Tab-separated table of C-alpha atoms and ligand atoms in Angstrom:
chain	number	residue	atom	x	y	z
A	1	UNK	CA	-2.869	24.068	28.500
A	2	UNK	CA	-1.749	20.499	27.905
A	3	UNK	CA	-2.725	19.097	31.253
A	4	UNK	CA	-6.254	20.379	30.859
A	5	UNK	CA	-7.068	18.796	27.538
A	6	UNK	CA	-9.525	15.969	27.707
A	7	UNK	CA	-9.161	12.545	26.198
A	8	UNK	CA	-11.602	9.853	25.158
A	9	UNK	CA	-11.455	7.009	27.632
A	10	UNK	CA	-11.003	4.509	24.800
A	11	UNK	CA	-11.344	4.056	21.056
A	12	UNK	CA	-14.988	3.250	21.716
A	13	UNK	CA	-15.427	6.654	23.347
A	14	UNK	CA	-14.249	8.428	20.216
A	15	UNK	CA	-16.317	6.220	17.933
A	16	UNK	CA	-19.490	6.790	19.904
A	17	UNK	CA	-19.002	10.531	20.242
A	18	UNK	CA	-18.094	11.019	16.588
A	19	UNK	CA	-20.906	8.765	15.432
A	20	UNK	CA	-23.219	10.789	17.621
A	21	UNK	CA	-22.004	13.921	15.902
A	22	UNK	CA	-22.467	12.408	12.471
A	23	UNK	CA	-25.924	11.008	13.087
A	24	UNK	CA	-28.297	13.896	13.265
A	25	UNK	CA	-30.924	15.804	11.402
A	26	UNK	CA	-28.903	15.170	8.275
A	27	UNK	CA	-29.731	11.472	8.517
A	28	UNK	CA	-33.308	11.730	9.671
A	29	UNK	CA	-34.439	14.927	8.032
A	30	UNK	CA	-32.332	15.740	4.996
A	31	UNK	CA	-31.238	12.393	3.565
A	32	UNK	CA	-34.706	10.839	3.246
A	33	UNK	CA	-35.940	14.027	1.638
A	34	UNK	CA	-33.217	14.383	-0.981
A	35	UNK	CA	-33.490	10.666	-1.736
A	36	UNK	CA	-37.179	11.208	-2.350
A	37	UNK	CA	-36.590	14.265	-4.501
A	38	UNK	CA	-33.941	12.573	-6.583
A	39	UNK	CA	-35.916	9.449	-7.379
A	40	UNK	CA	-34.448	6.851	-5.005
A	41	UNK	CA	-32.116	3.967	-5.927
A	42	UNK	CA	-29.689	5.591	-8.339
A	43	UNK	CA	-29.242	8.551	-6.011
A	44	UNK	CA	-28.629	6.237	-3.063
A	45	UNK	CA	-25.977	4.386	-5.027
A	46	UNK	CA	-24.224	7.610	-6.007
A	47	UNK	CA	-24.402	8.737	-2.397
A	48	UNK	CA	-22.747	5.528	-1.222
A	49	UNK	CA	-19.952	6.046	-3.728
A	50	UNK	CA	-19.456	9.645	-2.551
A	51	UNK	CA	-19.336	8.509	1.066
A	52	UNK	CA	-16.690	5.905	0.278
A	53	UNK	CA	-14.580	7.901	-2.180
A	54	UNK	CA	-14.717	11.338	-0.595
A	55	UNK	CA	-16.322	11.154	2.851
A	56	UNK	CA	-14.199	8.362	4.267
A	57	UNK	CA	-10.817	9.780	3.152
A	58	UNK	CA	-11.696	13.205	4.563
A	59	UNK	CA	-12.913	11.654	7.804
A	60	UNK	CA	-9.516	9.977	8.110
A	61	UNK	CA	-7.738	13.211	7.235
A	62	UNK	CA	-9.599	15.259	9.843
A	63	UNK	CA	-9.140	12.698	12.589
A	64	UNK	CA	-5.466	12.260	11.831
A	65	UNK	CA	-4.803	15.996	11.848
A	66	UNK	CA	-6.447	16.151	15.271
A	67	UNK	CA	-4.608	13.135	16.606
A	68	UNK	CA	-1.238	14.319	15.367
A	69	UNK	CA	-1.469	17.838	16.730
A	70	UNK	CA	-3.681	17.248	19.793
A	71	UNK	CA	-5.170	20.662	19.136
A	72	UNK	CA	-8.568	21.993	18.120
A	73	UNK	CA	-9.360	23.287	14.628
A	74	UNK	CA	-7.268	26.483	14.397
A	75	UNK	CA	-4.141	25.276	16.211
A	76	UNK	CA	-4.316	21.875	14.554
A	77	UNK	CA	-4.315	23.193	11.004
A	78	UNK	CA	-1.532	25.645	11.807
A	79	UNK	CA	0.613	22.892	13.281
A	80	UNK	CA	-0.144	20.366	10.590
A	81	UNK	CA	0.083	22.443	7.430
A	82	UNK	CA	1.618	25.836	8.256
A	83	UNK	CA	0.766	29.154	9.977
A	84	UNK	CA	-1.519	30.438	7.213
A	85	UNK	CA	-3.741	27.409	7.633
A	86	UNK	CA	-5.034	28.832	10.879
A	87	UNK	CA	-7.441	30.765	8.668
A	88	UNK	CA	-9.010	27.531	7.495
A	89	UNK	CA	-9.443	26.463	11.096
A	90	UNK	CA	-11.047	29.793	11.916
A	91	UNK	CA	-13.370	29.399	8.932
A	92	UNK	CA	-14.436	26.098	10.454
A	93	UNK	CA	-15.071	27.634	13.855
A	94	UNK	CA	-17.210	30.316	12.238
A	95	UNK	CA	-19.062	27.632	10.307
A	96	UNK	CA	-19.767	25.697	13.503
A	97	UNK	CA	-21.058	28.872	15.066
A	98	UNK	CA	-23.473	29.641	12.232
A	99	UNK	CA	-24.590	26.050	11.739
A	100	UNK	CA	-25.320	25.622	15.421
A	101	UNK	CA	-27.366	28.799	15.478
A	102	UNK	CA	-30.040	27.403	13.151
A	103	UNK	CA	-29.648	23.663	13.704
A	104	UNK	CA	-30.854	24.229	17.269
A	105	UNK	CA	-34.149	25.587	15.968
A	106	UNK	CA	-34.991	22.443	14.009
A	107	UNK	CA	-33.872	20.391	16.980
A	108	UNK	CA	-36.372	22.394	19.021
A	109	UNK	CA	-39.171	21.327	16.665
A	110	UNK	CA	-38.485	17.718	17.585
A	111	UNK	CA	-39.192	18.653	21.206
A	112	UNK	CA	-42.459	20.227	20.151
A	113	UNK	CA	-43.536	17.156	18.193
A	114	UNK	CA	-42.448	14.921	21.012
A	115	UNK	CA	-44.654	16.736	23.497
A	116	UNK	CA	-47.564	16.861	20.998
A	117	UNK	CA	-47.391	13.192	20.119
A	118	UNK	CA	-46.969	12.268	23.761
A	119	UNK	CA	-50.174	14.161	24.459
A	120	UNK	CA	-51.939	12.371	21.594
A	121	UNK	CA	-50.698	9.047	22.915
A	122	UNK	CA	-52.406	9.756	26.197
A	123	UNK	CA	-55.584	11.433	25.069
A	124	UNK	CA	-56.033	10.233	21.495
A	125	UNK	CA	-55.258	11.826	18.136
A	126	UNK	CA	-57.612	14.687	17.322
A	127	UNK	CA	-59.194	13.557	14.074
A	128	UNK	CA	-59.299	16.112	11.314
A	129	UNK	CA	-56.416	18.124	12.672
A	130	UNK	CA	-54.608	19.901	9.825
A	131	UNK	CA	-50.964	19.055	10.346
A	132	UNK	CA	-49.745	21.676	7.883
A	133	UNK	CA	-51.508	24.328	9.942
A	134	UNK	CA	-50.091	22.954	13.161
A	135	UNK	CA	-46.603	23.200	11.743
A	136	UNK	CA	-47.179	26.761	10.559
A	137	UNK	CA	-48.595	27.793	13.917
A	138	UNK	CA	-45.756	26.394	15.937
A	139	UNK	CA	-42.987	27.667	13.706
A	140	UNK	CA	-44.391	31.192	13.576
A	141	UNK	CA	-45.010	31.363	17.314
A	142	UNK	CA	-42.027	33.398	18.454
A	143	UNK	CA	-42.335	32.730	22.186
A	144	UNK	CA	-42.687	28.994	21.620
A	145	UNK	CA	-39.735	28.914	19.228
A	146	UNK	CA	-37.560	30.832	21.638
A	147	UNK	CA	-38.542	28.523	24.476
A	148	UNK	CA	-37.857	25.358	22.488
A	149	UNK	CA	-34.516	26.474	21.155
A	150	UNK	CA	-33.498	27.877	24.517
A	151	UNK	CA	-34.263	24.517	26.128
A	152	UNK	CA	-32.215	22.752	23.508
A	153	UNK	CA	-29.326	25.198	23.885
A	154	UNK	CA	-29.269	24.655	27.633
A	155	UNK	CA	-29.019	20.903	27.102
A	156	UNK	CA	-26.178	21.383	24.628
A	157	UNK	CA	-24.274	23.786	26.863
A	158	UNK	CA	-24.662	21.521	29.906
A	159	UNK	CA	-23.021	18.600	28.168
A	160	UNK	CA	-20.115	20.569	26.717
A	161	UNK	CA	-19.647	22.263	30.092
A	162	UNK	CA	-18.953	18.869	31.683
A	163	UNK	CA	-16.099	18.174	29.306
A	164	UNK	CA	-14.913	15.471	26.979
A	165	UNK	CA	-15.254	12.334	29.065
A	166	UNK	CA	-17.821	13.322	31.644
A	167	UNK	CA	-20.037	15.202	29.204
A	168	UNK	CA	-19.697	14.382	25.533
A	169	UNK	CA	-18.551	10.796	25.803
A	170	UNK	CA	-20.980	9.896	28.544
A	171	UNK	CA	-23.988	11.284	26.681
A	172	UNK	CA	-22.986	9.404	23.539
A	173	UNK	CA	-22.510	6.172	25.473
A	174	UNK	CA	-25.948	6.458	26.989
A	175	UNK	CA	-27.914	7.819	24.083
A	176	UNK	CA	-26.568	6.000	21.063
A	177	UNK	CA	-27.708	2.571	22.252
A	178	UNK	CA	-31.131	4.027	23.051
A	179	UNK	CA	-31.249	5.556	19.623
A	180	UNK	CA	-30.332	2.204	18.079
A	181	UNK	CA	-33.079	0.376	19.954
A	182	UNK	CA	-35.747	2.909	19.012
A	183	UNK	CA	-34.679	2.750	15.396
A	184	UNK	CA	-34.835	-1.046	15.277
A	185	UNK	CA	-38.310	-1.010	16.854
A	186	UNK	CA	-39.460	1.478	14.248
A	187	UNK	CA	-37.872	-0.541	11.479
A	188	UNK	CA	-39.693	-3.719	12.473
A	189	UNK	CA	-42.946	-1.912	12.652
A	190	UNK	CA	-42.390	-0.222	9.288
A	191	UNK	CA	-41.372	-3.434	7.540
A	192	UNK	CA	-44.700	-4.968	8.475
A	193	UNK	CA	-46.577	-2.256	6.635
A	194	UNK	CA	-48.003	-2.834	3.177
A	195	UNK	CA	-45.795	-0.222	1.518
A	196	UNK	CA	-42.485	-1.601	2.732
A	197	UNK	CA	-41.827	-3.705	-0.397
A	198	UNK	CA	-42.338	-0.730	-2.656
A	199	UNK	CA	-40.178	1.383	-0.369
A	200	UNK	CA	-37.290	-1.083	-0.502
A	201	UNK	CA	-37.455	-1.218	-4.285
A	202	UNK	CA	-37.546	2.567	-4.477
A	203	UNK	CA	-34.521	2.936	-2.233
A	204	UNK	CA	-32.345	0.069	-3.387
A	205	UNK	CA	-33.156	-0.486	-7.061
A	206	UNK	CA	-31.212	2.038	-9.109
A	207	UNK	CA	-32.998	3.590	-12.042
A	208	UNK	CA	-30.536	5.865	-13.732
A	209	UNK	CA	-33.154	7.509	-15.909
A	210	UNK	CA	-34.350	9.280	-12.790
A	211	UNK	CA	-30.961	10.733	-11.975
A	212	UNK	CA	-30.032	14.250	-12.992
A	213	UNK	CA	-26.326	15.123	-13.106
A	214	UNK	CA	-26.677	17.783	-10.436
A	215	UNK	CA	-27.950	15.107	-8.044
A	216	UNK	CA	-24.436	13.698	-7.998
A	217	UNK	CA	-23.169	16.944	-6.550
A	218	UNK	CA	-26.040	17.047	-4.120
A	219	UNK	CA	-25.091	13.583	-2.871
A	220	UNK	CA	-21.527	14.746	-2.469
A	221	UNK	CA	-22.499	17.930	-0.655
A	222	UNK	CA	-24.671	15.951	1.705
A	223	UNK	CA	-21.886	13.533	2.509
A	224	UNK	CA	-20.032	16.431	4.187
A	225	UNK	CA	-22.978	17.500	6.189
A	226	UNK	CA	-23.953	14.057	7.363
A	227	UNK	CA	-20.437	13.062	8.372
A	228	UNK	CA	-19.801	16.389	10.141
A	229	UNK	CA	-16.897	17.144	7.824
A	230	UNK	CA	-15.503	20.342	6.374
A	231	UNK	CA	-15.406	22.507	9.486
A	232	UNK	CA	-12.931	21.018	11.905
A	233	UNK	CA	-15.421	19.052	13.949
A	234	UNK	CA	-13.653	15.751	13.412
A	235	UNK	CA	-10.280	17.498	13.800
A	236	UNK	CA	-11.408	18.591	17.237
A	237	UNK	CA	-12.756	15.155	18.166
A	238	UNK	CA	-9.586	13.625	16.751
A	239	UNK	CA	-7.498	15.800	19.047
A	240	UNK	CA	-8.849	13.859	22.016
A	241	UNK	CA	-7.629	10.525	20.633
A	242	UNK	CA	-4.612	9.119	22.380
A	243	UNK	CA	-1.718	7.917	20.278
A	244	UNK	CA	-2.618	4.292	20.897
A	245	UNK	CA	-5.958	4.555	19.148
A	246	UNK	CA	-6.495	3.835	15.479
A	247	UNK	CA	-7.797	6.499	13.134
A	248	UNK	CA	-8.544	4.038	10.358
A	249	UNK	CA	-10.795	1.723	12.336
A	250	UNK	CA	-12.580	4.622	13.969
A	251	UNK	CA	-13.207	6.353	10.612
A	252	UNK	CA	-14.550	3.215	8.991
A	253	UNK	CA	-16.891	2.504	11.884
A	254	UNK	CA	-18.228	6.058	12.085
A	255	UNK	CA	-18.860	6.220	8.352
A	256	UNK	CA	-20.558	2.812	8.273
A	257	UNK	CA	-22.830	3.543	11.215
A	258	UNK	CA	-23.821	6.941	9.869
A	259	UNK	CA	-24.687	5.463	6.492
A	260	UNK	CA	-26.591	2.570	8.001
A	261	UNK	CA	-28.712	4.852	10.133
A	262	UNK	CA	-29.517	7.142	7.194
A	263	UNK	CA	-30.662	4.143	5.164
A	264	UNK	CA	-32.732	2.667	7.985
A	265	UNK	CA	-34.414	6.021	8.605
A	266	UNK	CA	-35.249	6.225	4.914
A	267	UNK	CA	-36.683	2.706	4.840
A	268	UNK	CA	-38.868	3.530	7.835
A	269	UNK	CA	-40.200	6.769	6.399
A	270	UNK	CA	-40.821	5.479	2.904
A	271	UNK	CA	-42.517	2.323	4.146
A	272	UNK	CA	-45.000	4.512	5.932
A	273	UNK	CA	-45.462	6.843	2.993
A	274	UNK	CA	-45.926	4.088	0.410
A	275	UNK	CA	-48.482	2.395	2.640
A	276	UNK	CA	-50.885	5.303	2.437
A	277	UNK	CA	-52.734	5.839	-0.832
A	278	UNK	CA	-52.225	9.336	-2.162
A	279	UNK	CA	-49.443	10.148	0.275
A	280	UNK	CA	-46.756	10.152	-2.380
A	281	UNK	CA	-48.200	13.249	-4.001
A	282	UNK	CA	-48.593	15.069	-0.718
A	283	UNK	CA	-45.109	14.533	0.625
A	284	UNK	CA	-43.387	16.361	-2.215
A	285	UNK	CA	-43.008	19.981	-1.186
A	286	UNK	CA	-40.273	20.462	1.348
A	287	UNK	CA	-37.881	18.920	3.801
A	288	UNK	CA	-40.009	19.830	6.777
A	289	UNK	CA	-43.001	18.278	5.085
A	290	UNK	CA	-41.958	14.705	5.583
A	291	UNK	CA	-40.692	14.779	9.141
A	292	UNK	CA	-42.951	17.323	10.736
A	293	UNK	CA	-46.117	17.383	8.646
A	294	UNK	CA	-46.765	13.966	7.113
A	295	UNK	CA	-45.241	11.645	9.687
A	296	UNK	CA	-46.774	12.880	12.948
A	297	UNK	CA	-50.271	12.094	11.713
A	298	UNK	CA	-49.330	8.839	10.006
A	299	UNK	CA	-47.971	7.443	13.249
A	300	UNK	CA	-51.410	7.730	14.713
A	301	UNK	CA	-53.459	6.693	11.720
A	302	UNK	CA	-51.370	4.091	9.892
A	303	UNK	CA	-48.359	2.679	11.707
A	304	UNK	CA	-48.812	-0.495	13.772
A	305	UNK	CA	-48.310	0.530	17.425
A	306	UNK	CA	-47.678	4.045	16.103
A	307	UNK	CA	-49.274	5.618	19.159
A	308	UNK	CA	-46.257	4.545	21.137
A	309	UNK	CA	-43.725	4.690	18.358
A	310	UNK	CA	-44.656	8.259	17.402
A	311	UNK	CA	-43.425	9.897	20.589
A	312	UNK	CA	-40.435	7.555	20.610
A	313	UNK	CA	-39.577	8.651	17.096
A	314	UNK	CA	-39.393	12.283	18.130
A	315	UNK	CA	-37.250	11.347	21.115
A	316	UNK	CA	-34.965	9.712	18.597
A	317	UNK	CA	-34.805	12.876	16.507
A	318	UNK	CA	-34.078	14.982	19.590
A	319	UNK	CA	-31.319	12.682	20.844
A	320	UNK	CA	-29.703	12.478	17.432
A	321	UNK	CA	-29.804	16.254	17.154
A	322	UNK	CA	-28.365	16.732	20.634
A	323	UNK	CA	-25.260	14.646	20.018
A	324	UNK	CA	-24.719	16.787	16.900
A	325	UNK	CA	-25.259	20.194	18.515
A	326	UNK	CA	-22.801	19.137	21.210
A	327	UNK	CA	-20.124	18.536	18.605
A	328	UNK	CA	-20.782	21.884	16.982
A	329	UNK	CA	-20.510	23.773	20.249
A	330	UNK	CA	-17.386	21.792	21.122
A	331	UNK	CA	-15.630	23.079	17.993
A	332	UNK	CA	-16.239	26.682	18.987
A	333	UNK	CA	-15.565	26.116	22.686
A	334	UNK	CA	-12.372	24.128	22.275
A	335	UNK	CA	-11.032	26.853	20.001
A	336	UNK	CA	-11.558	29.413	22.758
A	337	UNK	CA	-10.039	27.064	25.349
A	338	UNK	CA	-6.959	26.219	23.283
A	339	UNK	CA	-6.223	29.524	21.599
A	340	UNK	CA	-7.358	31.988	24.243
A	341	UNK	CA	-6.588	30.016	27.365
A	342	UNK	CA	-10.037	30.173	28.953
A	343	UNK	CA	-11.203	27.470	31.336
A	344	UNK	CA	-13.730	25.076	29.830
A	345	UNK	CA	-16.644	26.169	31.968
A	346	UNK	CA	-16.203	29.821	31.202
A	347	UNK	CA	-15.560	29.167	27.525
A	348	UNK	CA	-18.660	27.004	27.188
A	349	UNK	CA	-20.973	29.566	28.747
A	350	UNK	CA	-19.486	32.356	26.676
A	351	UNK	CA	-19.710	30.481	23.375
A	352	UNK	CA	-23.107	28.965	24.107
A	353	UNK	CA	-24.451	32.399	25.022
A	354	UNK	CA	-23.079	34.112	21.940
A	355	UNK	CA	-24.395	31.440	19.609
A	356	UNK	CA	-27.794	31.738	21.228
A	357	UNK	CA	-28.056	35.374	20.126
A	358	UNK	CA	-28.039	34.111	16.562
A	359	UNK	CA	-30.313	31.231	17.441
A	360	UNK	CA	-32.834	33.869	18.443
A	361	UNK	CA	-32.621	35.295	14.923
A	362	UNK	CA	-33.170	31.840	13.430
A	363	UNK	CA	-35.998	31.025	15.815
A	364	UNK	CA	-38.007	34.080	14.889
A	365	UNK	CA	-37.402	33.824	11.173
A	366	UNK	CA	-40.468	31.693	10.451
A	367	UNK	CA	-42.960	34.495	10.526
A	368	UNK	CA	-42.779	35.458	14.193
A	369	UNK	CA	-41.021	38.753	13.524
A	370	UNK	CA	-41.483	39.997	10.003
A	371	UNK	CA	-38.306	42.105	9.874
A	372	UNK	CA	-36.245	38.999	10.581
A	373	UNK	CA	-38.355	36.602	8.542
A	374	UNK	CA	-38.074	38.863	5.517
A	375	UNK	CA	-34.404	39.708	5.888
A	376	UNK	CA	-32.565	39.672	2.574
A	377	UNK	CA	-29.138	40.679	1.419
A	378	UNK	CA	-29.841	42.536	-1.795
A	379	UNK	CA	-27.939	42.591	-5.038
A	380	UNK	CA	-25.266	40.396	-6.498
A	381	UNK	CA	-23.690	39.536	-3.152
A	382	UNK	CA	-26.985	38.382	-1.705
A	383	UNK	CA	-27.634	36.336	-4.793
A	384	UNK	CA	-24.188	34.743	-4.889
A	385	UNK	CA	-23.578	34.052	-1.217
A	386	UNK	CA	-27.098	33.530	0.034
A	387	UNK	CA	-28.899	32.434	-3.108
A	388	UNK	CA	-31.355	35.275	-2.637
A	389	UNK	CA	-32.739	33.431	0.399
A	390	UNK	CA	-35.122	35.194	2.739
A	391	UNK	CA	-34.692	35.214	6.538
A	392	UNK	CA	-31.694	34.402	8.728
A	393	UNK	CA	-32.477	30.708	8.910
A	394	UNK	CA	-32.516	30.095	5.159
A	395	UNK	CA	-29.626	32.433	4.483
A	396	UNK	CA	-27.432	30.770	7.073
A	397	UNK	CA	-28.327	27.293	5.841
A	398	UNK	CA	-27.589	28.298	2.267
A	399	UNK	CA	-24.237	29.835	3.108
A	400	UNK	CA	-23.090	26.918	5.250
A	401	UNK	CA	-24.154	24.100	2.935
A	402	UNK	CA	-23.097	25.716	-0.323
A	403	UNK	CA	-20.030	27.687	0.629
A	404	UNK	CA	-18.586	26.931	4.013
A	405	UNK	CA	-18.593	23.142	4.163
A	406	UNK	CA	-17.343	22.538	0.599
A	407	UNK	CA	-14.566	25.130	0.826
A	408	UNK	CA	-13.576	23.879	4.278
A	409	UNK	CA	-13.564	20.285	3.066
A	410	UNK	CA	-11.518	21.239	0.025
A	411	UNK	CA	-8.950	22.962	2.212
A	412	UNK	CA	-8.645	19.895	4.436
A	413	UNK	CA	-7.879	17.675	1.435
A	414	UNK	CA	-5.160	20.085	0.320
A	415	UNK	CA	-3.710	20.372	3.814
A	416	UNK	CA	-3.595	16.629	4.392
A	417	UNK	CA	-2.722	15.586	0.855
A	418	UNK	CA	-0.327	18.295	-0.291
A	419	UNK	CA	0.988	20.259	2.681
A	420	UNK	CA	1.548	17.486	5.171
A	421	UNK	CA	4.354	15.146	4.296
A	422	UNK	CA	3.938	11.510	3.465
A	423	UNK	CA	5.667	10.592	6.728
A	424	UNK	CA	3.388	12.834	8.758
A	425	UNK	CA	0.215	11.236	7.583
A	426	UNK	CA	1.604	7.724	7.306
A	427	UNK	CA	2.680	7.787	10.947
A	428	UNK	CA	-0.805	8.629	12.061
A	429	UNK	CA	-2.589	6.119	9.878
A	430	UNK	CA	-0.438	3.034	10.109
A	431	UNK	CA	1.679	3.698	13.190
A	432	UNK	CA	5.097	2.925	11.907
A	433	UNK	CA	4.404	-0.329	10.109
A	434	UNK	CA	5.376	-0.553	6.448
A	435	UNK	CA	1.994	-0.285	4.736
A	436	UNK	CA	0.709	-1.977	1.638
A	437	UNK	CA	-0.822	0.289	-1.030
A	438	UNK	CA	-4.245	-0.614	0.165
A	439	UNK	CA	-3.506	0.461	3.733
A	440	UNK	CA	-1.924	3.809	2.959
A	441	UNK	CA	-1.409	4.569	-0.741
A	442	UNK	CA	-5.084	4.282	-1.503
A	443	UNK	CA	-5.961	6.924	1.075
A	444	UNK	CA	-3.236	9.216	-0.192
A	445	UNK	CA	-4.446	8.897	-3.759
A	446	UNK	CA	-8.034	9.697	-2.815
A	447	UNK	CA	-7.137	12.638	-0.583
A	448	UNK	CA	-4.740	14.173	-3.132
A	449	UNK	CA	-6.695	13.690	-6.315
A	450	UNK	CA	-10.165	12.245	-6.100
A	451	UNK	CA	-11.601	14.213	-3.174
A	452	UNK	CA	-10.349	17.685	-4.167
A	453	UNK	CA	-11.483	17.236	-7.759
A	454	UNK	CA	-14.934	16.163	-6.674
A	455	UNK	CA	-15.289	19.051	-4.247
A	456	UNK	CA	-13.992	21.527	-6.802
A	457	UNK	CA	-16.914	20.459	-8.965
A	458	UNK	CA	-19.319	21.425	-6.168
A	459	UNK	CA	-17.680	24.794	-5.688
A	460	UNK	CA	-17.741	25.511	-9.411
A	461	UNK	CA	-21.378	24.466	-9.642
A	462	UNK	CA	-22.294	26.834	-6.824
A	463	UNK	CA	-20.127	29.694	-8.025
A	464	UNK	CA	-20.762	29.629	-11.722
A	465	UNK	CA	-24.079	27.900	-12.153
A	466	UNK	CA	-25.720	29.009	-8.908
A	467	UNK	CA	-26.682	25.460	-7.998
A	468	UNK	CA	-28.280	25.265	-4.550
A	469	UNK	CA	-27.549	22.381	-2.202
A	470	UNK	CA	-29.095	23.733	0.962
B	501	LIG	N1	-23.702	15.558	10.917
B	501	LIG	C1	-24.805	16.165	11.575
B	501	LIG	C2	-26.085	15.718	10.889
B	501	LIG	O1	-26.072	14.892	10.057
B	501	LIG	C3	-24.718	17.656	11.652
B	501	LIG	C4	-23.408	18.145	12.120
B	501	LIG	C5	-22.868	18.055	13.348
B	501	LIG	C6	-22.443	18.774	11.320
B	501	LIG	N2	-21.613	18.576	13.342
B	501	LIG	C7	-21.344	19.017	12.120
B	501	LIG	C8	-22.434	19.103	9.990
B	501	LIG	C9	-20.196	19.605	11.591
B	501	LIG	C10	-21.294	19.697	9.461
B	501	LIG	C11	-20.199	19.927	10.242
B	501	LIG	O2	-27.131	16.225	11.188
């Protein structure tokens, strides 16, 4: 299959595509919310430490495994660490499959809010509209949900169908700059609002009294999700790097950009929220609350030029989500291409179609079909693996965030730190030069000791104490 494997056209191609994968709903939807829930500054600081001490080393590990083996998740882990490690790769492929099935549904909501806010931009915001009700109506409307997520799936499949350079890289090259421009526009507008000072203090001034110990694990868990780690996604993207491209520079850039965007998104959202009296109490409830209930209205009632920025914001969410769904489908597709010898086009349609069957389950699990919305796995297994969650969407999210990503990430640290030899990994990271401790030893120390210990703490917290990070 060698001749058929794609390659990024340059280091920039990899960086853009991987950054596109990393930046997604995790940055715009989850990070602001958990920062809010965990009291701001101290949590942000802990998160930054987790990103640097655990996220960055694992990013390097995944990319280097891909670059070394030039294979997607299953084949790469087998080649790098031994035949049994194929199971870890397969676990990752399964994780990508499940994650994609429900991620697409939230991505679909951004399309809904884009079309709504575009309508309001043209014909004015309907005063007195209850945004909570609007959210409930759209999410429980089965036909609408199926339509939205089908549209999003088609977009995802089309890009992956076109391949590494013509599809994935080209979309990232076009969309990431657009995303950056929209975000900067929003940031300027938000910083001019009255609440921006308070927002900046909340986000950047650590107050450790607010921080509960379990928040540390939550920050760590989120660093996997936001960097697309723990399921072979970066292994797969790394397998398209040519041997002349640097894993270290790419990893550092991806991690920095992802973190920057998460922080900017948080500054934007909190500036808006702190500018509106009484909003702080209302936002509380849930992750969806902030992005899809509070913000849509605030764009039209509070934000300077919000009429125009509102629709743009939801375009931003949709684009960010699309570059992430692409990476998820690519993990599954490239596995089928590499291990089962299918042509890309056929593999993409097959994988995209199969995932969509589960997307249907997720799409109708918000009240549209009661049997699916009320689905539970009873007993101890349901409680342990799914946290007693109700409905496919919540169950899948729980299982992926609490079990699949941490165990997958843990396995990658062991593969790269303990099963691959020093020479193996050193060759990929420093390309034959004799490295100083800082250039190689530091990474090896973090991947062998720091990262696995930290992740083990997550797994123990989930297993023994039933902590929920989803
Ligand atoms: N990182 C993306 C986000 O923040 C989601 C994502 C894409 C992902 N690919 C992944 C998460 C692989 C885990 C693993 O929204």
